Structure formats: C-alpha cells, structure tokens
Tab-separated table of C-alpha atoms in Angstrom:
chain	number	residue	atom	x	y	z
A	25	MET	CA	14.013	-54.010	106.995
A	26	THR	CA	12.295	-53.886	103.340
A	27	ARG	CA	11.147	-50.408	102.044
A	28	LEU	CA	8.147	-50.073	100.309
A	29	ALA	CA	8.188	-48.796	96.919
A	30	CYS	CA	6.347	-45.577	98.101
A	31	GLU	CA	9.524	-44.709	100.032
A	32	THR	CA	11.429	-44.154	97.159
A	33	PRO	CA	12.909	-40.733	97.030
A	34	SER	CA	11.571	-38.810	93.975
A	35	THR	CA	13.889	-37.878	91.124
A	36	GLY	CA	14.059	-34.699	88.538
A	37	PRO	CA	11.546	-31.951	89.018
A	38	ALA	CA	9.652	-33.851	91.624
A	39	ALA	CA	12.766	-34.135	93.803
A	40	ALA	CA	13.273	-30.305	93.393
A	41	LEU	CA	9.791	-29.316	94.426
A	42	ALA	CA	10.040	-31.965	97.301
A	43	ALA	CA	13.251	-29.953	98.535
A	44	GLN	CA	11.723	-26.557	98.007
A	45	LEU	CA	8.647	-27.549	100.306
A	46	ALA	CA	10.724	-29.289	103.033
A	47	ASP	CA	12.768	-25.723	102.886
A	48	ARG	CA	9.757	-24.066	104.306
A	49	ILE	CA	9.498	-25.881	107.361
A	50	PRO	CA	11.428	-24.256	110.167
A	51	VAL	CA	14.586	-25.429	111.498
A	52	LEU	CA	14.903	-25.391	115.320
A	53	GLU	CA	18.383	-25.662	116.896
A	54	THR	CA	19.012	-25.989	120.517
A	55	ARG	CA	22.515	-26.608	122.336
A	56	ARG	CA	22.749	-30.066	121.462
A	57	LEU	CA	20.022	-30.673	118.605
A	58	VAL	CA	18.742	-29.633	115.190
A	59	LEU	CA	15.144	-30.316	114.400
A	60	ARG	CA	14.786	-30.279	110.693
A	61	ALA	CA	12.332	-31.009	108.152
A	62	PRO	CA	11.679	-35.034	108.046
A	63	ARG	CA	13.000	-36.510	104.856
A	64	ILE	CA	11.435	-39.734	103.304
A	65	VAL	CA	14.443	-41.549	104.336
A	66	ASP	CA	13.590	-40.808	107.744
A	67	VAL	CA	10.704	-43.306	107.920
A	68	ASP	CA	13.199	-45.948	108.407
A	69	ALA	CA	14.009	-44.847	111.800
A	70	TYR	CA	10.327	-44.138	112.371
A	71	ALA	CA	9.129	-47.867	111.498
A	72	GLU	CA	11.849	-48.725	113.744
A	73	ILE	CA	10.451	-47.244	116.975
A	74	ALA	CA	6.857	-47.960	116.044
A	75	ALA	CA	7.916	-51.787	115.759
A	76	SER	CA	9.689	-51.586	119.314
A	77	PRO	CA	7.989	-52.147	122.613
A	78	ARG	CA	8.379	-48.473	123.437
A	79	GLY	CA	6.814	-47.518	120.305
A	80	ARG	CA	3.613	-49.894	120.634
A	81	HIS	CA	1.253	-46.797	121.682
A	82	LEU	CA	1.772	-45.588	118.044
A	83	GLY	CA	-0.530	-48.476	116.625
A	84	CYS	CA	1.730	-49.287	113.682
A	85	ALA	CA	2.016	-53.122	113.666
A	86	THR	CA	3.121	-53.183	110.101
A	87	ARG	CA	5.711	-51.132	107.664
A	88	ALA	CA	2.798	-49.786	105.957
A	89	ALA	CA	1.174	-48.614	108.919
A	90	ALA	CA	4.182	-46.696	109.994
A	91	TRP	CA	4.423	-45.171	106.403
A	92	TYR	CA	0.753	-43.786	106.636
A	93	ASP	CA	1.306	-42.580	110.379
A	94	PHE	CA	4.629	-40.924	109.282
A	95	SER	CA	3.103	-39.518	106.276
A	96	ASN	CA	0.104	-38.108	107.936
A	97	MET	CA	2.325	-36.206	110.360
A	98	VAL	CA	4.604	-34.826	107.567
A	99	ALA	CA	1.301	-33.532	105.692
A	100	GLY	CA	0.458	-31.599	108.827
A	101	TRP	CA	2.858	-29.020	107.651
A	102	LEU	CA	0.616	-28.435	104.162
A	103	LEU	CA	-2.386	-28.809	105.854
A	104	ARG	CA	-2.063	-27.111	109.170
A	105	GLY	CA	1.272	-25.061	109.351
A	106	HIS	CA	2.851	-27.614	111.955
A	107	GLY	CA	3.705	-31.154	112.035
A	108	ILE	CA	6.717	-33.607	112.696
A	109	TRP	CA	10.508	-32.846	113.238
A	110	THR	CA	13.070	-35.058	112.685
A	111	VAL	CA	15.612	-34.701	115.830
A	112	THR	CA	19.111	-34.832	114.825
A	113	ALA	CA	22.440	-34.605	116.966
A	114	ARG	CA	23.840	-30.924	116.083
A	115	GLN	CA	27.514	-32.563	116.234
A	116	ASP	CA	27.200	-35.394	113.835
A	117	GLY	CA	23.614	-35.143	112.400
A	118	ALA	CA	22.617	-38.583	113.703
A	119	LEU	CA	18.863	-39.386	113.759
A	120	LEU	CA	17.870	-39.402	117.468
A	121	GLY	CA	13.896	-39.594	117.063
A	122	PHE	CA	10.989	-37.391	116.019
A	123	VAL	CA	8.803	-34.461	117.684
A	124	LEU	CA	5.479	-33.227	116.776
A	125	LEU	CA	3.148	-30.294	116.920
A	126	GLY	CA	0.187	-32.091	115.416
A	127	PHE	CA	-3.445	-32.908	115.273
A	128	GLU	CA	-3.725	-36.261	114.440
A	129	PRO	CA	-7.246	-38.369	114.025
A	130	GLY	CA	-8.736	-38.465	117.545
A	131	ASP	CA	-7.046	-35.679	119.088
A	132	ARG	CA	-9.103	-33.047	120.461
A	133	GLU	CA	-6.551	-30.278	120.352
A	134	PRO	CA	-2.997	-29.630	119.326
A	135	GLU	CA	-0.480	-32.509	120.668
A	136	LEU	CA	2.934	-32.327	121.565
A	137	GLY	CA	4.494	-35.774	120.968
A	138	PHE	CA	8.086	-37.229	121.109
A	139	MET	CA	9.495	-40.480	120.202
A	140	MET	CA	12.983	-40.987	120.340
A	141	THR	CA	15.102	-44.279	118.696
A	142	GLN	CA	17.268	-46.401	121.113
A	143	ALA	CA	19.983	-44.583	120.731
A	144	GLY	CA	18.199	-41.353	121.431
A	145	GLU	CA	16.997	-42.529	124.763
A	146	GLY	CA	18.344	-41.470	128.217
A	147	HIS	CA	20.354	-38.593	127.211
A	148	GLY	CA	17.891	-35.698	127.901
A	149	TYR	CA	17.291	-35.276	124.063
A	150	ALA	CA	13.544	-35.639	124.357
A	151	ALA	CA	12.999	-33.099	127.030
A	152	GLU	CA	15.407	-30.625	124.927
A	153	ALA	CA	13.389	-31.255	121.764
A	154	ALA	CA	9.682	-30.841	123.463
A	155	GLU	CA	11.002	-27.601	125.187
A	156	ALA	CA	12.033	-25.793	121.840
A	157	THR	CA	8.874	-27.460	119.863
A	158	ARG	CA	6.333	-26.424	122.720
A	159	ALA	CA	8.082	-23.091	122.504
A	160	TYR	CA	7.735	-22.541	118.777
A	161	GLY	CA	4.041	-23.771	118.980
A	162	PHE	CA	3.134	-21.004	121.588
A	163	GLU	CA	5.377	-18.078	120.576
A	164	HIS	CA	5.506	-18.447	116.844
A	165	LEU	CA	2.196	-20.308	115.935
A	166	ASN	CA	0.135	-18.911	118.747
A	167	LEU	CA	-1.273	-22.287	119.545
A	168	PRO	CA	-4.387	-21.783	121.829
A	169	SER	CA	-3.007	-24.839	124.189
A	170	LEU	CA	-1.048	-27.883	123.789
A	171	VAL	CA	-1.403	-31.338	125.302
A	172	SER	CA	0.484	-34.749	125.343
A	173	TYR	CA	-1.801	-37.858	124.957
A	174	ILE	CA	0.349	-40.664	126.396
A	175	ASP	CA	-0.322	-44.267	127.013
A	176	PRO	CA	-0.633	-45.019	130.577
A	177	ASP	CA	1.937	-47.874	130.401
A	178	ASN	CA	4.324	-45.222	128.879
A	179	THR	CA	6.137	-44.643	132.181
A	180	ARG	CA	9.175	-42.910	130.660
A	181	SER	CA	7.004	-40.357	128.569
A	182	ILE	CA	4.539	-39.691	131.711
A	183	ARG	CA	7.792	-38.662	133.484
A	184	LEU	CA	9.131	-36.604	130.736
A	185	ALA	CA	5.558	-34.815	130.701
A	186	GLY	CA	5.951	-34.060	134.463
A	187	ARG	CA	9.776	-32.878	134.071
A	188	LEU	CA	8.194	-30.397	131.125
A	189	GLY	CA	5.855	-28.971	133.688
A	190	ALA	CA	2.585	-30.507	132.386
A	191	LEU	CA	-0.324	-31.132	134.214
A	192	ARG	CA	-2.225	-34.458	134.319
A	193	GLU	CA	-5.639	-33.989	133.510
A	194	GLY	CA	-7.225	-37.381	133.284
A	195	GLU	CA	-7.721	-40.131	130.626
A	196	ILE	CA	-9.597	-40.310	127.292
A	197	THR	CA	-10.508	-43.142	125.105
A	198	GLU	CA	-10.541	-43.149	121.652
A	199	GLY	CA	-10.888	-46.215	119.184
A	200	GLY	CA	-10.674	-48.426	122.369
A	201	GLU	CA	-7.349	-46.941	123.310
A	202	THR	CA	-6.609	-44.987	126.395
A	203	SER	CA	-4.377	-42.296	127.068
A	204	VAL	CA	-3.781	-40.183	129.755
A	205	VAL	CA	-3.702	-36.226	128.707
A	206	PHE	CA	-0.845	-33.809	129.905
A	207	ARG	CA	-1.448	-30.345	129.584
A	208	HIS	CA	1.329	-28.053	128.893
A	209	PRO	CA	1.317	-24.511	130.346
A	210	ARG	CA	1.635	-21.483	128.303
A	211	PRO	CA	4.821	-19.477	128.973
A	212	ASP	CA	4.292	-16.277	130.993
A	213	PRO	CA	5.582	-13.730	128.383
A	214	ALA	CA	6.903	-11.460	131.226
A	215	GLU	CA	9.204	-14.566	132.266
A	216	ARG	CA	10.508	-15.261	128.989
A	217	GLY	CA	11.064	-11.567	127.879
A	218	LEU	CA	8.549	-11.521	125.283
A	219	GLN	CA	6.493	-8.205	126.428
C-alpha cells in the first residue's frame, strides 16, 4: 500500500508537540485490550479496513479518502473532546481495530462506532472495546445520548449492537446512504455503583 506524503510522521519539535497532544487522550484498558491514542502509522490499518468488503460502509474508496476520514476522527479529540481510539491487544500490542466516540458529518448525535481488522474479528474484541468506550462516554464525558449508525447490510455490526443492548430506532438517510440507528441505553448509576 503506497503511503501518501501527508502520512509521514513529523520530526523534531513538531513530533514532540504531536506526542504531547496524544498523551492527553485517555487510555482505556479492559481485560484483553488497550484503547490508545491513534498514531499516524495507524492509518495503514484504517485504510485496509476501509478498502475491504467489511469496510465499504465507511465510504473511503481511495487511500486519500481513508486519510481524510481517519484525520477527521482524530481531530475530534481537539475539537470536541472525544474521537477515535486505536484498539490494541493488551498482551502484545497488536493493532486490532478502532472504536469511536464521534460526531461525523451527517451525524445527528454522538456516535459509538467500531471497525476491526480481519485479525481482530470474531474474538469479541469489538464488543469489549465498545463497552469500555460507551462507559467512558456516559460516565466521564456525560454525553446526553449515544447511537450507532450501521449499514443495513452490515449484519455483524447489527448483531453486535444488539448484544450491547442497543435498541433499533429506525433508519436515516444522509447523502444517499441509509443507516440503521441503534440507541445505546445510559447505564443506571445504581446498577454500576456510581451513586
């Protein structure tokens, strides 16, 4: 896969500043995963997911489109205080996918998104990462609501939303693309011991 010039990591003071900003992004840890700040080299995995049949719903037909989409979600941290995390294996640091608390163009409210590499699929990692991300969004960011917008043909993600307890609310069409909307319930503070 050919890298774009804009994907070359910075050096010197610019690299130091980028590292300082990345250090401000919270790290979430689960039993098997570490959700960390995205790095410029992670765009390779993102572009690979976007170019695969399971990533077609991302709408990134080119490497440049994948770069713009990835950059937009990373910028969410600076502009909105939430964005994309890179999902890695706690045991060896292998990149397994991405999870998002975001507000992308066309979204009507904050979104919980998840996309896994081929190696990251089928092991429950997406559910584990999504649960940690959802809890962070509600408990630490006090998000008023959280939905997942899922392509109607993405049966794996639809099943995952159901396993996460999200309720199907209907469909929306934005820019000619239809998505099924799943609403994630706010956790009951009494059940989570947060009172």
